[in-house]
PDB file of C-alpha atoms in Angstrom:
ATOM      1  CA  UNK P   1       0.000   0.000   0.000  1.00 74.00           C
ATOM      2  CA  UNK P   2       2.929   2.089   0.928  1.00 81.00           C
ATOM      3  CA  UNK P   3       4.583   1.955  -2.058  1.00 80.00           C
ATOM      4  CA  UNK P   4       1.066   2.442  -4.575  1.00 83.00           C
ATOM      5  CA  UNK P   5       0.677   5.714  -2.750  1.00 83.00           C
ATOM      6  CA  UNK P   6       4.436   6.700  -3.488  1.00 82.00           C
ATOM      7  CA  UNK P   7       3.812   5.948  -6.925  1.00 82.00           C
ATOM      8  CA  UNK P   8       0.468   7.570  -7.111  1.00 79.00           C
ATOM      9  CA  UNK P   9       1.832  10.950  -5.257  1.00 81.00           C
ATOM     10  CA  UNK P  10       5.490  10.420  -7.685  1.00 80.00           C
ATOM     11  CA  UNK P  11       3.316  11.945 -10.723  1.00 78.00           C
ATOM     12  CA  UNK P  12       2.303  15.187  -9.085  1.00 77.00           C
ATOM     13  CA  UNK P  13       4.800  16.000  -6.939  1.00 76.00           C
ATOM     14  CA  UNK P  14       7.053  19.283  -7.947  1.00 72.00           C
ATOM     15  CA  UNK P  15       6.093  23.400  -7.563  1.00 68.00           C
ATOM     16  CA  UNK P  16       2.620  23.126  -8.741  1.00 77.00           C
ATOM     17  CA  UNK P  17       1.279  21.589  -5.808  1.00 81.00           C
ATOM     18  CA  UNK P  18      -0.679  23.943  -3.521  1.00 83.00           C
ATOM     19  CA  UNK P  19       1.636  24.795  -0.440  1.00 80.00           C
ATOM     20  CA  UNK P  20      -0.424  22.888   2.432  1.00 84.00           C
ATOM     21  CA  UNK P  21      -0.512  19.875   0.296  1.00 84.00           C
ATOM     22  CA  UNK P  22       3.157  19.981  -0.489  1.00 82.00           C
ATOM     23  CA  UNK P  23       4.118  20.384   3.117  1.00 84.00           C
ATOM     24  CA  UNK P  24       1.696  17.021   4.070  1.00 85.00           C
ATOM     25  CA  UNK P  25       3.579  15.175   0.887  1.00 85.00           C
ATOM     26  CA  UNK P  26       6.845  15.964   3.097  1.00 86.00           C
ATOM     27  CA  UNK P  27       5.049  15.001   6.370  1.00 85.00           C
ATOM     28  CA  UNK P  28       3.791  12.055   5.066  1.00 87.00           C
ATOM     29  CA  UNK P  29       7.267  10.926   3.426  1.00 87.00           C
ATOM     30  CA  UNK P  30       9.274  11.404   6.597  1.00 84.00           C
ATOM     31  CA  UNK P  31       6.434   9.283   8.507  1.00 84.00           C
ATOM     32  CA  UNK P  32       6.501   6.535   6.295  1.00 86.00           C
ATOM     33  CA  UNK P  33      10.537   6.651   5.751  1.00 83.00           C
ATOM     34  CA  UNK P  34      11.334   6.992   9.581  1.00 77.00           C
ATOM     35  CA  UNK P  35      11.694   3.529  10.725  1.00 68.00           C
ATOM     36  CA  UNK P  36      11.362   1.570   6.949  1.00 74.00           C
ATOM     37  CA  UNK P  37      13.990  -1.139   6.270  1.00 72.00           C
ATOM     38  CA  UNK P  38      12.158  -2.254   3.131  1.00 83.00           C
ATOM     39  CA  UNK P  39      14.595  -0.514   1.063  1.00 82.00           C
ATOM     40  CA  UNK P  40      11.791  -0.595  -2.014  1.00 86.00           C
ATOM     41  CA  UNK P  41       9.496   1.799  -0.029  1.00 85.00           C
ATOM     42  CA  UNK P  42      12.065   4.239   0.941  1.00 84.00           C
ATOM     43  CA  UNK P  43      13.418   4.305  -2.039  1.00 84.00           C
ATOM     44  CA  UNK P  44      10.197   5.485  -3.341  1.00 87.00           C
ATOM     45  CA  UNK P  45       9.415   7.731  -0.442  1.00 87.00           C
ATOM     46  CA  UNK P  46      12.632   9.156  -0.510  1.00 86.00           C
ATOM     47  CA  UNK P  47      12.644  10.152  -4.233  1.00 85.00           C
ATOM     48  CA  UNK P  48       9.184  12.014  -2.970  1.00 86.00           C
ATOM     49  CA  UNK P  49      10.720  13.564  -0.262  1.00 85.00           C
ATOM     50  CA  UNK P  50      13.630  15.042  -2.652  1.00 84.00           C
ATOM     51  CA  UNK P  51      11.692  15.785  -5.432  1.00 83.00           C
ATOM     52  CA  UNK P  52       9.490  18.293  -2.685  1.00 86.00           C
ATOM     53  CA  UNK P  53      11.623  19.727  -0.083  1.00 84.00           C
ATOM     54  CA  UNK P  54      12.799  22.197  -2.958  1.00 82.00           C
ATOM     55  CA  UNK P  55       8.752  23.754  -2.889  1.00 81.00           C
ATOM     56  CA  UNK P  56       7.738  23.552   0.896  1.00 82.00           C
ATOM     57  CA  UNK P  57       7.961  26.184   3.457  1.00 77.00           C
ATOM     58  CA  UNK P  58      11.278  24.831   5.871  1.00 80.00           C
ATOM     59  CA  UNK P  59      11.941  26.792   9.208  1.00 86.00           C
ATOM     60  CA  UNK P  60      16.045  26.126  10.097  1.00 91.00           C
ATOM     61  CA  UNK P  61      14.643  24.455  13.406  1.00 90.00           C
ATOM     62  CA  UNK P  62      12.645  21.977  10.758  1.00 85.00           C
ATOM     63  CA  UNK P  63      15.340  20.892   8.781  1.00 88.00           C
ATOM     64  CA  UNK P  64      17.829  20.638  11.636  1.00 90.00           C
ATOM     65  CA  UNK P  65      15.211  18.097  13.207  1.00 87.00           C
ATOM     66  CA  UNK P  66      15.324  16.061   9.961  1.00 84.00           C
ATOM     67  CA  UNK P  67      19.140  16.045   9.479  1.00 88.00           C
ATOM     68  CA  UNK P  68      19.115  15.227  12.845  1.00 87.00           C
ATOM     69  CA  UNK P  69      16.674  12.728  12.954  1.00 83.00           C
ATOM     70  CA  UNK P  70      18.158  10.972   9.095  1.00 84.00           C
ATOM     71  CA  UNK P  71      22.077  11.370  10.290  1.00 85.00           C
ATOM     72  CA  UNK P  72      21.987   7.739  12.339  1.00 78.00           C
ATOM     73  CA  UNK P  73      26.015   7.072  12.923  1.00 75.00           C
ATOM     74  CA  UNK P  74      25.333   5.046  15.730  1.00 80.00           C
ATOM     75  CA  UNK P  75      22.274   3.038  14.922  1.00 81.00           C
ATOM     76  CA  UNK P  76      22.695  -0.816  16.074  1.00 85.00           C
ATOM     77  CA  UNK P  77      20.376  -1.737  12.546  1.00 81.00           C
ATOM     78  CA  UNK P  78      23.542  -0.797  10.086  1.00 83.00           C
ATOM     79  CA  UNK P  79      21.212  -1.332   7.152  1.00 80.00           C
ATOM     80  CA  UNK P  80      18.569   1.312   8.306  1.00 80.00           C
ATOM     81  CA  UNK P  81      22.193   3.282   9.120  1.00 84.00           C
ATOM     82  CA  UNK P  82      22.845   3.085   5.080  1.00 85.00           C
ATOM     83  CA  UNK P  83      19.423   3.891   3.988  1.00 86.00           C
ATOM     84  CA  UNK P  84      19.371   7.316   6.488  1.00 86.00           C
ATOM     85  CA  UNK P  85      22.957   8.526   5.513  1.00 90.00           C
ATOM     86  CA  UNK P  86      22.114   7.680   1.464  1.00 90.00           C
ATOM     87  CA  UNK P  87      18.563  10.053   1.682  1.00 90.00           C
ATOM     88  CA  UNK P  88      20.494  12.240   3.763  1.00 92.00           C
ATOM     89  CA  UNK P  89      22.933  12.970   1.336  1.00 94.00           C
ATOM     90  CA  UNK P  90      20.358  13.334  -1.530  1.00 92.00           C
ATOM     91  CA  UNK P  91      18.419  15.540   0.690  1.00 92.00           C
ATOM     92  CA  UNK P  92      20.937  18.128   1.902  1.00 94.00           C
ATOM     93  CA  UNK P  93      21.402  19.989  -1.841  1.00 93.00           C
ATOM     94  CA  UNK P  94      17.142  20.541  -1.919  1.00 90.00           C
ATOM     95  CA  UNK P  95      17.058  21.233   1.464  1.00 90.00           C
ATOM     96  CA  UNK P  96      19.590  24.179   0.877  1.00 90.00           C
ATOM     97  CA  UNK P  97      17.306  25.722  -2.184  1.00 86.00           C
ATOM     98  CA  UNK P  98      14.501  27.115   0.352  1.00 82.00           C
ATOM     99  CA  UNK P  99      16.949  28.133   3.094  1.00 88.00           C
ATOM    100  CA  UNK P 100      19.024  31.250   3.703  1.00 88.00           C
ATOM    101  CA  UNK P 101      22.493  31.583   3.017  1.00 89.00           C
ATOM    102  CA  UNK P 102      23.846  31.850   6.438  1.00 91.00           C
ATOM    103  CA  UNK P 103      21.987  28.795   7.407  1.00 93.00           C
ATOM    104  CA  UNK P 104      23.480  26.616   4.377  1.00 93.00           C
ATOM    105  CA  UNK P 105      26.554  27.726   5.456  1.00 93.00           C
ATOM    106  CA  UNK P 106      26.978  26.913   8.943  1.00 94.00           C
ATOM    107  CA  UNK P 107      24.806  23.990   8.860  1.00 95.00           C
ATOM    108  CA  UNK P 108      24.020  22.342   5.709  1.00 95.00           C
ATOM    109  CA  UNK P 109      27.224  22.295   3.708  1.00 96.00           C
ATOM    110  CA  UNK P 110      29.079  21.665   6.967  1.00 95.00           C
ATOM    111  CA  UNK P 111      26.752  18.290   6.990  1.00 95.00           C
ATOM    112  CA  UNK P 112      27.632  17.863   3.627  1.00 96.00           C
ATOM    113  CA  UNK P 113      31.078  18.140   3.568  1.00 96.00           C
ATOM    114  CA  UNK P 114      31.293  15.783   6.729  1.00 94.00           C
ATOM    115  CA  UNK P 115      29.334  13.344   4.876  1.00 94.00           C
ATOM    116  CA  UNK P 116      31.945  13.304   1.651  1.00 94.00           C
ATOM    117  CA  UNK P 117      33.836  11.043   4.118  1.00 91.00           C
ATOM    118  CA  UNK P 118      31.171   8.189   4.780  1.00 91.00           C
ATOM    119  CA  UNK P 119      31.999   4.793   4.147  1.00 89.00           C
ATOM    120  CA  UNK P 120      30.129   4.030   1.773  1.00 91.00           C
ATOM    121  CA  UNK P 121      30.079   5.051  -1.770  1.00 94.00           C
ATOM    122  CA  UNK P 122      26.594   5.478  -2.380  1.00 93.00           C
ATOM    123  CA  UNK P 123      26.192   8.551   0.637  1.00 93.00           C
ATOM    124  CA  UNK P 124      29.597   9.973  -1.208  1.00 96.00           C
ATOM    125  CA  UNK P 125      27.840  10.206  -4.303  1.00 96.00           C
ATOM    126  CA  UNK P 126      24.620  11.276  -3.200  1.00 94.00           C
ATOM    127  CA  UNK P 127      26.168  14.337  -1.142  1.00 97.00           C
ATOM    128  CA  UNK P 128      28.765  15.371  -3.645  1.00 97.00           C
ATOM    129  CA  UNK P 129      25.373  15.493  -5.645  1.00 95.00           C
ATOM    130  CA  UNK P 130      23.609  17.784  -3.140  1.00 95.00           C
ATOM    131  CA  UNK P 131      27.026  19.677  -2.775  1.00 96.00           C
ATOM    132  CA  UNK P 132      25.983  20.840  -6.662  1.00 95.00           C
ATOM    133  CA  UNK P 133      22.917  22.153  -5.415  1.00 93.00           C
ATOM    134  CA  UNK P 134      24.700  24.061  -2.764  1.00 94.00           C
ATOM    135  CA  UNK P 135      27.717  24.825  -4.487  1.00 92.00           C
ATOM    136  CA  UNK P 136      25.522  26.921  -6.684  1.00 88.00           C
ATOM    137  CA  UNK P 137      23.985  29.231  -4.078  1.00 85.00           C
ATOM    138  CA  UNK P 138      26.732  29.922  -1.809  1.00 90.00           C
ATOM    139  CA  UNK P 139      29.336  32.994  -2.532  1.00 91.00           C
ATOM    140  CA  UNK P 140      32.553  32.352  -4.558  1.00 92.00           C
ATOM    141  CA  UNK P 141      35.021  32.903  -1.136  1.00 93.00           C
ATOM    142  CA  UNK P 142      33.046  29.577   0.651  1.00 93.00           C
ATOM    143  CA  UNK P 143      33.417  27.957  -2.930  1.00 92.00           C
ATOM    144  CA  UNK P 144      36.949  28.515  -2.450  1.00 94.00           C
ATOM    145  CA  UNK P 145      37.314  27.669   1.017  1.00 95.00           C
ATOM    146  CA  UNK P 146      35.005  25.321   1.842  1.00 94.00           C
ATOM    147  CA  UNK P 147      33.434  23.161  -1.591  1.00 95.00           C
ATOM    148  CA  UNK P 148      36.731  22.847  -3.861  1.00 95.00           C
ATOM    149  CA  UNK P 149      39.130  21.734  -0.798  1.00 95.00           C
ATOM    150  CA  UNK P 150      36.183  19.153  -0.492  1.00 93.00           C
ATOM    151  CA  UNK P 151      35.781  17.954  -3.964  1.00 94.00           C
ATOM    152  CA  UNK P 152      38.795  19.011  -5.793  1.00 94.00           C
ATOM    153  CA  UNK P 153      40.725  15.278  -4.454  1.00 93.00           C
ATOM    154  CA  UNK P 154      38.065  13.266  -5.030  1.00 93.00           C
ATOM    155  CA  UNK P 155      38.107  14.041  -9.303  1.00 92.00           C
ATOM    156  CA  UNK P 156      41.494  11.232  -8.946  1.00 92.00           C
ATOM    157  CA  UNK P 157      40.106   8.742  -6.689  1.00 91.00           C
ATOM    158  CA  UNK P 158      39.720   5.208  -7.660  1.00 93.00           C
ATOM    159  CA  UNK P 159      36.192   4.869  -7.967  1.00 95.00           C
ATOM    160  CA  UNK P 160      34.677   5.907 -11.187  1.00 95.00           C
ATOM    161  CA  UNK P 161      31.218   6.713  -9.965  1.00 95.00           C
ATOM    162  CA  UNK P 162      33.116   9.295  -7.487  1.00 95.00           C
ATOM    163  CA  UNK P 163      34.687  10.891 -10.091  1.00 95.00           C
ATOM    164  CA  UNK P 164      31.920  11.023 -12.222  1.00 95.00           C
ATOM    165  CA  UNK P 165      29.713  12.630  -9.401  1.00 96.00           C
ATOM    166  CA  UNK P 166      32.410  15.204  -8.812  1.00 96.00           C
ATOM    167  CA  UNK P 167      33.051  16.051 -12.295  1.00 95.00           C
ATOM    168  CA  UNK P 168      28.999  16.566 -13.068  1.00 95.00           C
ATOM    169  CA  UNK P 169      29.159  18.513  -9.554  1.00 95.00           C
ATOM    170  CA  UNK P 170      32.150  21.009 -10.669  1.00 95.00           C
ATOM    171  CA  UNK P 171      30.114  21.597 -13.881  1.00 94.00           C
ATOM    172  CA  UNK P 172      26.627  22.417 -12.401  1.00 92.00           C
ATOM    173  CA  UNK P 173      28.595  24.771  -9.922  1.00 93.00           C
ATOM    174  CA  UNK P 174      30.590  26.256 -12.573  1.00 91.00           C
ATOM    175  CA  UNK P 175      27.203  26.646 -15.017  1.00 90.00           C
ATOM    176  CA  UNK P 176      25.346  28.369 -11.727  1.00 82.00           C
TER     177      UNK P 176
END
């Protein structure tokens, strides 16, 4: 049932949605996702959940709650661990579209950049992803400071889909 609503609600999702509506679509996504191990269903939810949070009205307090409540380092079930730290990382770029600068500054791309050194390859990809998004609204000196020193050793690591995540990344900041 879950995952017919997902694919019902995956059609109409986006900026067209009335703003009440598009705030329950979040709700609803980060009820369902919370506790899901069926990685199907979060999959779906979480593709919701990233396609939205670019549209709804997000307080700071709000999204620190949901980092908060996604970033699991310590949780015993290391597979609901993965599946938190992968939406995470896809989350953080849309997140930082509806926030002010000083806030994706001092929190989100700090998350971010902490999360370019995850284990696993998947959250490293998603983030450098979402460090596109916020590459492309923060000022050139945090670019320099902050992003590239992030980024910049990662275009000659060993794994192609980390390269290829940080080369797409270094040309959507570079087209912004």
């Amino acid at each position: 049932l879950q995952m017919s609503v997902a694919e019902a609600l995956a059609g109409v999702v986006g900026d067209n949605l009335p703003a009440d509506l598009a705030d329950a679509v979040v709700a609803t996504a980060f009820h369902v996702i919370r506790d899901q191990v069926d990685p199907e269903i979060f999959r779906g939810w979480g593709q919701l959940l990233v396609g939205q949070l670019p549209f709804v009205r997000t307080t700071p307090e709000t999204i620190k709650t949901i980092v908060e409540e996604l970033d699991r380092p310590d949780d015993p079930d290391k597979y609901r661990r993965e599946l938190s730290q992968k939406l995470l990382a896809r989350i953080i770029g849309p997140l930082s579209v509806s926030s002010n600068p000083e806030f994706v500054l001092n929190f989100l791309l700090v998350r971010a950049l902490a999360l370019l050194n995850d284990e696993k390859v998947d959250v490293r990809c998603n983030v450098i992803e979402s460090i596109g998004v916020i590459g492309s609204v923060v000022d050139s000196e945090t670019l320099e400071k902050s992003v590239w020193p992030g980024l910049l050793p990662l275009v000659s690591c060993n794994d192609p889909k980390l390269r290829a995540a940080v080369l797409r990344t270094i040309s959507r900041i570079a087209a912004a």
